[in-house]
PDB file of C-alpha atoms in Angstrom:
ATOM      1  CA  MET V  20       0.000   0.000   0.000  1.00  0.00           C
ATOM      2  CA  ILE V  21       2.775   2.385   0.863  1.00  0.00           C
ATOM      3  CA  ALA V  22       5.483   1.271  -1.563  1.00  0.00           C
ATOM      4  CA  GLY V  23       3.113   0.528  -4.433  1.00  0.00           C
ATOM      5  CA  ARG V  24       4.376  -3.064  -4.497  1.00  0.00           C
ATOM      6  CA  GLY V  25       5.544  -5.740  -2.100  1.00  0.00           C
ATOM      7  CA  THR V  26       8.952  -5.279  -0.521  1.00  0.00           C
ATOM      8  CA  PRO V  27      10.922  -7.975   1.307  1.00  0.00           C
ATOM      9  CA  ASP V  28      11.835  -5.853   4.316  1.00  0.00           C
ATOM     10  CA  GLN V  29       8.786  -3.565   4.521  1.00  0.00           C
ATOM     11  CA  ALA V  30      11.182  -0.590   4.670  1.00  0.00           C
ATOM     12  CA  PRO V  31       8.739   1.907   3.102  1.00  0.00           C
ATOM     13  CA  ALA V  32       6.050   1.040   5.659  1.00  0.00           C
ATOM     14  CA  ARG V  33       8.457   1.152   8.581  1.00  0.00           C
ATOM     15  CA  GLY V  34       9.841   4.426   7.266  1.00  0.00           C
ATOM     16  CA  LEU V  35       6.348   5.926   7.311  1.00  0.00           C
ATOM     17  CA  ILE V  36       5.977   4.892  10.948  1.00  0.00           C
ATOM     18  CA  TYR V  37       9.074   6.911  11.836  1.00  0.00           C
ATOM     19  CA  ARG V  38       8.350   9.892   9.555  1.00  0.00           C
ATOM     20  CA  ASP V  39       4.612  10.250  10.075  1.00  0.00           C
ATOM     21  CA  PRO V  40       3.253   8.061  12.874  1.00  0.00           C
ATOM     22  CA  ALA V  41      -0.155   9.787  12.859  1.00  0.00           C
ATOM     23  CA  THR V  42      -0.741   8.892   9.216  1.00  0.00           C
ATOM     24  CA  PHE V  43       0.473   5.363   9.782  1.00  0.00           C
ATOM     25  CA  ASP V  44      -1.751   4.943  12.859  1.00  0.00           C
ATOM     26  CA  ALA V  45      -4.755   6.119  10.832  1.00  0.00           C
ATOM     27  CA  LEU V  46      -3.896   3.651   8.081  1.00  0.00           C
ATOM     28  CA  ILE V  47      -3.548   0.734  10.517  1.00  0.00           C
ATOM     29  CA  ASP V  48      -6.848   1.735  12.114  1.00  0.00           C
ATOM     30  CA  ARG V  49      -8.612   1.610   8.735  1.00  0.00           C
ATOM     31  CA  ILE V  50      -7.013  -1.710   7.847  1.00  0.00           C
ATOM     32  CA  THR V  51      -8.032  -3.132  11.230  1.00  0.00           C
ATOM     33  CA  GLU V  52     -11.639  -2.006  10.801  1.00  0.00           C
ATOM     34  CA  ALA V  53     -11.761  -3.341   7.241  1.00  0.00           C
ATOM     35  CA  THR V  54     -10.364  -6.676   8.419  1.00  0.00           C
ATOM     36  CA  ILE V  55     -13.000  -6.943  11.142  1.00  0.00           C
ATOM     37  CA  LEU V  56     -15.727  -6.351   8.546  1.00  0.00           C
ATOM     38  CA  TYR V  57     -14.132  -8.703   6.019  1.00  0.00           C
ATOM     39  CA  LEU V  58     -13.662 -11.611   8.425  1.00  0.00           C
ATOM     40  CA  GLY V  59     -17.125 -11.008   9.874  1.00  0.00           C
ATOM     41  CA  ARG V  60     -18.610 -11.312   6.397  1.00  0.00           C
ATOM     42  CA  GLN V  61     -16.659 -14.507   5.792  1.00  0.00           C
ATOM     43  CA  ILE V  62     -18.220 -15.925   8.957  1.00  0.00           C
ATOM     44  CA  GLU V  63     -21.693 -14.758   7.938  1.00  0.00           C
ATOM     45  CA  ALA V  64     -21.147 -16.490   4.577  1.00  0.00           C
ATOM     46  CA  GLY V  65     -20.471 -19.778   6.376  1.00  0.00           C
ATOM     47  CA  ALA V  66     -16.810 -19.834   7.414  1.00  0.00           C
ATOM     48  CA  GLU V  67     -16.445 -22.018  10.494  1.00  0.00           C
ATOM     49  CA  ILE V  68     -12.982 -20.662  11.284  1.00  0.00           C
ATOM     50  CA  VAL V  69     -11.033 -17.649  10.029  1.00  0.00           C
ATOM     51  CA  LYS V  70      -7.331 -16.950   9.734  1.00  0.00           C
ATOM     52  CA  LEU V  71      -5.729 -13.589  10.323  1.00  0.00           C
ATOM     53  CA  PHE V  72      -2.570 -13.208   8.214  1.00  0.00           C
ATOM     54  CA  ASP V  73      -0.056 -10.649   9.467  1.00  0.00           C
ATOM     55  CA  SER V  74       2.456 -10.782   6.641  1.00  0.00           C
ATOM     56  CA  TRP V  75       4.723  -8.050   7.908  1.00  0.00           C
ATOM     57  CA  ALA V  76       5.032  -9.076  11.571  1.00  0.00           C
ATOM     58  CA  GLY V  77       8.584 -10.339  11.101  1.00  0.00           C
ATOM     59  CA  ALA V  78       9.757  -6.937   9.862  1.00  0.00           C
ATOM     60  CA  LEU V  79       8.690  -5.137  13.029  1.00  0.00           C
ATOM     61  CA  PRO V  80      11.352  -4.504  15.674  1.00  0.00           C
ATOM     62  CA  GLY V  81      10.604  -4.630  19.410  1.00  0.00           C
ATOM     63  CA  PRO V  82       7.972  -2.108  20.473  1.00  0.00           C
ATOM     64  CA  LEU V  83       6.651  -1.759  16.919  1.00  0.00           C
ATOM     65  CA  PHE V  84       5.675  -5.440  16.994  1.00  0.00           C
ATOM     66  CA  ALA V  85       3.496  -4.898  20.057  1.00  0.00           C
ATOM     67  CA  ARG V  86       1.941  -1.752  18.607  1.00  0.00           C
ATOM     68  CA  TYR V  87       1.417  -2.768  14.986  1.00  0.00           C
ATOM     69  CA  SER V  88       1.038  -6.547  15.102  1.00  0.00           C
ATOM     70  CA  ILE V  89      -0.274  -7.545  18.525  1.00  0.00           C
ATOM     71  CA  ALA V  90      -2.584  -4.582  19.212  1.00  0.00           C
ATOM     72  CA  PRO V  91      -4.461  -4.664  15.876  1.00  0.00           C
ATOM     73  CA  ALA V  92      -4.756  -8.468  15.989  1.00  0.00           C
ATOM     74  CA  ARG V  93      -6.119  -8.330  19.545  1.00  0.00           C
ATOM     75  CA  ARG V  94      -8.665  -5.719  18.448  1.00  0.00           C
ATOM     76  CA  ILE V  95      -9.752  -7.888  15.516  1.00  0.00           C
ATOM     77  CA  VAL V  96     -10.064 -11.007  17.680  1.00  0.00           C
ATOM     78  CA  GLU V  97     -12.039  -9.138  20.367  1.00  0.00           C
ATOM     79  CA  ALA V  98     -14.417  -7.662  17.786  1.00  0.00           C
ATOM     80  CA  LEU V  99     -15.013 -11.023  16.121  1.00  0.00           C
ATOM     81  CA  ARG V 100     -15.482 -12.732  19.460  1.00  0.00           C
ATOM     82  CA  ALA V 101     -18.115 -10.126  20.399  1.00  0.00           C
ATOM     83  CA  THR V 102     -20.146 -10.764  17.243  1.00  0.00           C
ATOM     84  CA  HIS V 103     -19.290 -14.401  16.495  1.00  0.00           C
ATOM     85  CA  PRO V 104     -18.198 -15.978  19.786  1.00  0.00           C
ATOM     86  CA  MET V 105     -18.238 -19.576  18.536  1.00  0.00           C
ATOM     87  CA  VAL V 106     -15.923 -19.031  15.553  1.00  0.00           C
ATOM     88  CA  PRO V 107     -12.218 -19.649  16.244  1.00  0.00           C
ATOM     89  CA  VAL V 108      -9.570 -17.272  14.924  1.00  0.00           C
ATOM     90  CA  ILE V 109      -6.155 -18.484  13.814  1.00  0.00           C
ATOM     91  CA  GLY V 110      -3.433 -15.829  13.893  1.00  0.00           C
ATOM     92  CA  PHE V 111      -0.381 -15.986  11.642  1.00  0.00           C
ATOM     93  CA  PRO V 112       2.295 -13.385  12.459  1.00  0.00           C
ATOM     94  CA  ARG V 113       4.599 -14.478   9.626  1.00  0.00           C
ATOM     95  CA  GLY V 114       8.288 -14.249  10.448  1.00  0.00           C
ATOM     96  CA  ALA V 115       7.690 -13.227  14.069  1.00  0.00           C
ATOM     97  CA  GLY V 116      10.467 -15.473  15.439  1.00  0.00           C
ATOM     98  CA  GLY V 117      10.634 -15.255  19.220  1.00  0.00           C
ATOM     99  CA  ASN V 118       7.580 -12.981  19.209  1.00  0.00           C
ATOM    100  CA  TYR V 119       5.236 -15.836  18.302  1.00  0.00           C
ATOM    101  CA  ALA V 120       4.655 -16.686  21.963  1.00  0.00           C
ATOM    102  CA  ALA V 121       3.842 -13.075  22.863  1.00  0.00           C
ATOM    103  CA  PHE V 122       1.500 -12.813  19.876  1.00  0.00           C
ATOM    104  CA  ALA V 123      -0.344 -16.002  20.821  1.00  0.00           C
ATOM    105  CA  ALA V 124      -0.681 -14.962  24.453  1.00  0.00           C
ATOM    106  CA  ALA V 125      -1.637 -11.319  23.937  1.00  0.00           C
ATOM    107  CA  THR V 126      -4.027 -11.509  20.986  1.00  0.00           C
ATOM    108  CA  GLY V 127      -6.408 -14.174  22.231  1.00  0.00           C
ATOM    109  CA  VAL V 128      -6.255 -16.256  19.042  1.00  0.00           C
ATOM    110  CA  GLU V 129      -7.455 -19.813  19.443  1.00  0.00           C
ATOM    111  CA  CYS V 130      -4.592 -21.093  17.332  1.00  0.00           C
ATOM    112  CA  CYS V 131      -1.226 -19.659  16.312  1.00  0.00           C
ATOM    113  CA  ALA V 132       0.062 -20.521  12.839  1.00  0.00           C
ATOM    114  CA  LEU V 133       3.827 -20.897  12.541  1.00  0.00           C
ATOM    115  CA  ASP V 134       6.111 -20.301   9.582  1.00  0.00           C
ATOM    116  CA  ALA V 135       8.651 -22.893   8.507  1.00  0.00           C
ATOM    117  CA  ALA V 136      11.532 -21.127  10.290  1.00  0.00           C
ATOM    118  CA  VAL V 137      10.041 -21.723  13.754  1.00  0.00           C
ATOM    119  CA  ASP V 138      11.713 -24.529  15.688  1.00  0.00           C
ATOM    120  CA  PRO V 139       8.952 -27.054  16.454  1.00  0.00           C
ATOM    121  CA  ALA V 140      10.523 -28.045  19.791  1.00  0.00           C
ATOM    122  CA  TRP V 141      10.503 -24.409  20.912  1.00  0.00           C
ATOM    123  CA  ALA V 142       6.917 -23.882  19.749  1.00  0.00           C
ATOM    124  CA  ALA V 143       5.785 -27.110  21.416  1.00  0.00           C
ATOM    125  CA  ALA V 144       7.294 -25.924  24.706  1.00  0.00           C
ATOM    126  CA  GLU V 145       6.448 -22.213  24.560  1.00  0.00           C
ATOM    127  CA  ILE V 146       3.189 -21.903  22.616  1.00  0.00           C
ATOM    128  CA  GLN V 147       1.411 -25.242  22.412  1.00  0.00           C
ATOM    129  CA  PRO V 148       0.790 -25.629  26.184  1.00  0.00           C
ATOM    130  CA  LYS V 149      -1.310 -22.439  26.025  1.00  0.00           C
ATOM    131  CA  THR V 150      -2.985 -22.685  22.619  1.00  0.00           C
ATOM    132  CA  CYS V 151      -3.271 -24.733  19.475  1.00  0.00           C
ATOM    133  CA  VAL V 152      -0.500 -24.394  16.908  1.00  0.00           C
ATOM    134  CA  GLN V 153      -0.784 -24.692  13.136  1.00  0.00           C
ATOM    135  CA  GLY V 154       2.032 -25.521  10.763  1.00  0.00           C
ATOM    136  CA  ASN V 155       4.855 -25.601   9.986  1.00  0.00           C
ATOM    137  CA  LEU V 156       6.110 -27.844   7.194  1.00  0.00           C
ATOM    138  CA  ASP V 157       8.374 -26.103   4.672  1.00  0.00           C
ATOM    139  CA  PRO V 158       6.287 -25.637   1.483  1.00  0.00           C
ATOM    140  CA  LEU V 159       9.337 -26.430  -0.674  1.00  0.00           C
ATOM    141  CA  LEU V 160       9.119 -30.025   0.518  1.00  0.00           C
ATOM    142  CA  LEU V 161       6.028 -30.349  -1.678  1.00  0.00           C
ATOM    143  CA  VAL V 162       8.269 -29.512  -4.620  1.00  0.00           C
ATOM    144  CA  ALA V 163      11.117 -31.809  -3.569  1.00  0.00           C
ATOM    145  CA  GLY V 164       9.013 -34.767  -2.408  1.00  0.00           C
ATOM    146  CA  GLY V 165      10.620 -38.118  -1.686  1.00  0.00           C
ATOM    147  CA  PRO V 166      12.166 -39.250   1.584  1.00  0.00           C
ATOM    148  CA  ALA V 167      12.822 -35.649   2.669  1.00  0.00           C
ATOM    149  CA  LEU V 168       9.084 -34.915   2.547  1.00  0.00           C
ATOM    150  CA  ASP V 169       8.231 -38.118   4.403  1.00  0.00           C
ATOM    151  CA  ALA V 170      10.773 -37.493   7.162  1.00  0.00           C
ATOM    152  CA  ALA V 171       9.838 -33.835   7.646  1.00  0.00           C
ATOM    153  CA  THR V 172       6.119 -34.643   7.707  1.00  0.00           C
ATOM    154  CA  ARG V 173       6.619 -37.318  10.359  1.00  0.00           C
ATOM    155  CA  ALA V 174       8.893 -34.996  12.364  1.00  0.00           C
ATOM    156  CA  CYS V 175       6.279 -32.219  12.310  1.00  0.00           C
ATOM    157  CA  VAL V 176       3.520 -34.564  13.467  1.00  0.00           C
ATOM    158  CA  ALA V 177       5.758 -35.973  16.220  1.00  0.00           C
ATOM    159  CA  ALA V 178       6.953 -32.562  17.410  1.00  0.00           C
ATOM    160  CA  PHE V 179       3.407 -31.390  18.064  1.00  0.00           C
ATOM    161  CA  SER V 180       1.882 -34.693  19.193  1.00  0.00           C
ATOM    162  CA  ALA V 181       1.561 -33.673  22.853  1.00  0.00           C
ATOM    163  CA  GLY V 182      -1.021 -30.954  22.301  1.00  0.00           C
ATOM    164  CA  PRO V 183      -3.496 -29.371  19.921  1.00  0.00           C
ATOM    165  CA  HIS V 184      -2.046 -29.100  16.407  1.00  0.00           C
ATOM    166  CA  VAL V 185      -3.436 -28.379  12.958  1.00  0.00           C
ATOM    167  CA  PHE V 186      -1.013 -29.809  10.432  1.00  0.00           C
ATOM    168  CA  ASN V 187      -0.220 -27.232   7.770  1.00  0.00           C
ATOM    169  CA  LEU V 188       2.550 -25.706   5.765  1.00  0.00           C
ATOM    170  CA  GLY V 189       4.714 -22.925   7.157  1.00  0.00           C
ATOM    171  CA  HIS V 190       3.250 -20.688   4.443  1.00  0.00           C
ATOM    172  CA  GLY V 191       1.174 -21.140   1.316  1.00  0.00           C
ATOM    173  CA  ILE V 192       1.548 -23.883  -1.236  1.00  0.00           C
ATOM    174  CA  THR V 193       3.769 -22.822  -4.130  1.00  0.00           C
ATOM    175  CA  PRO V 194       2.684 -23.029  -7.777  1.00  0.00           C
ATOM    176  CA  ASP V 195       5.429 -25.544  -8.508  1.00  0.00           C
ATOM    177  CA  ALA V 196       4.297 -27.990  -5.819  1.00  0.00           C
ATOM    178  CA  ASP V 197       3.662 -31.447  -7.222  1.00  0.00           C
ATOM    179  CA  PRO V 198       0.090 -32.629  -6.484  1.00  0.00           C
ATOM    180  CA  ALA V 199       1.460 -36.161  -6.089  1.00  0.00           C
ATOM    181  CA  ASN V 200       3.623 -34.859  -3.241  1.00  0.00           C
ATOM    182  CA  VAL V 201       0.553 -33.366  -1.568  1.00  0.00           C
ATOM    183  CA  ASP V 202      -1.055 -36.807  -1.728  1.00  0.00           C
ATOM    184  CA  ARG V 203       2.143 -38.352  -0.370  1.00  0.00           C
ATOM    185  CA  MET V 204       2.226 -35.874   2.542  1.00  0.00           C
ATOM    186  CA  LEU V 205      -1.416 -36.603   3.396  1.00  0.00           C
ATOM    187  CA  ALA V 206      -0.806 -40.347   3.289  1.00  0.00           C
ATOM    188  CA  THR V 207       2.162 -39.914   5.652  1.00  0.00           C
ATOM    189  CA  ILE V 208       0.069 -37.838   8.076  1.00  0.00           C
ATOM    190  CA  ARG V 209      -2.725 -40.385   8.067  1.00  0.00           C
ATOM    191  CA  GLY V 210      -0.350 -43.358   8.148  1.00  0.00           C
TER     192      GLY V 210
END
């Protein structure tokens, strides 16, 4: 929105925070309100669960993470819970690293989705005892396939076997993923 295109480090957006925090706060407020309406409409159209993607969470340092990732997500979750209390919300603060636990605890999400860089043992110890986790198989394994896919799938299932877990990728499926590898992954999960 700010750069006119996606940027890997979100530098234009972070720069706006520092140069003109009032404008940035107004923008985040509008995005938050629009997201509440959008997810609410998804629920009204029949969604039984919704997922809140925070694609820039990993680019936010320290206090900016709390202000621009946690606070808006908490507001969205609280608003949805007020109008649709039976519909769970999954939160995905992509790239949040060590901030995943704080995000999960402070936002009130029923499940915290993890990217592929998150250590499953850490997440199982720090996040999973408090809430469900979702993820975090590397999507490139669906391109590679073979024994690497089988081993990583089994390791992901085992790592999160002691608590609530929704098996998923650490991010979206890539266009070059082989559908046969998706079938193979599912067979390994079910096996």
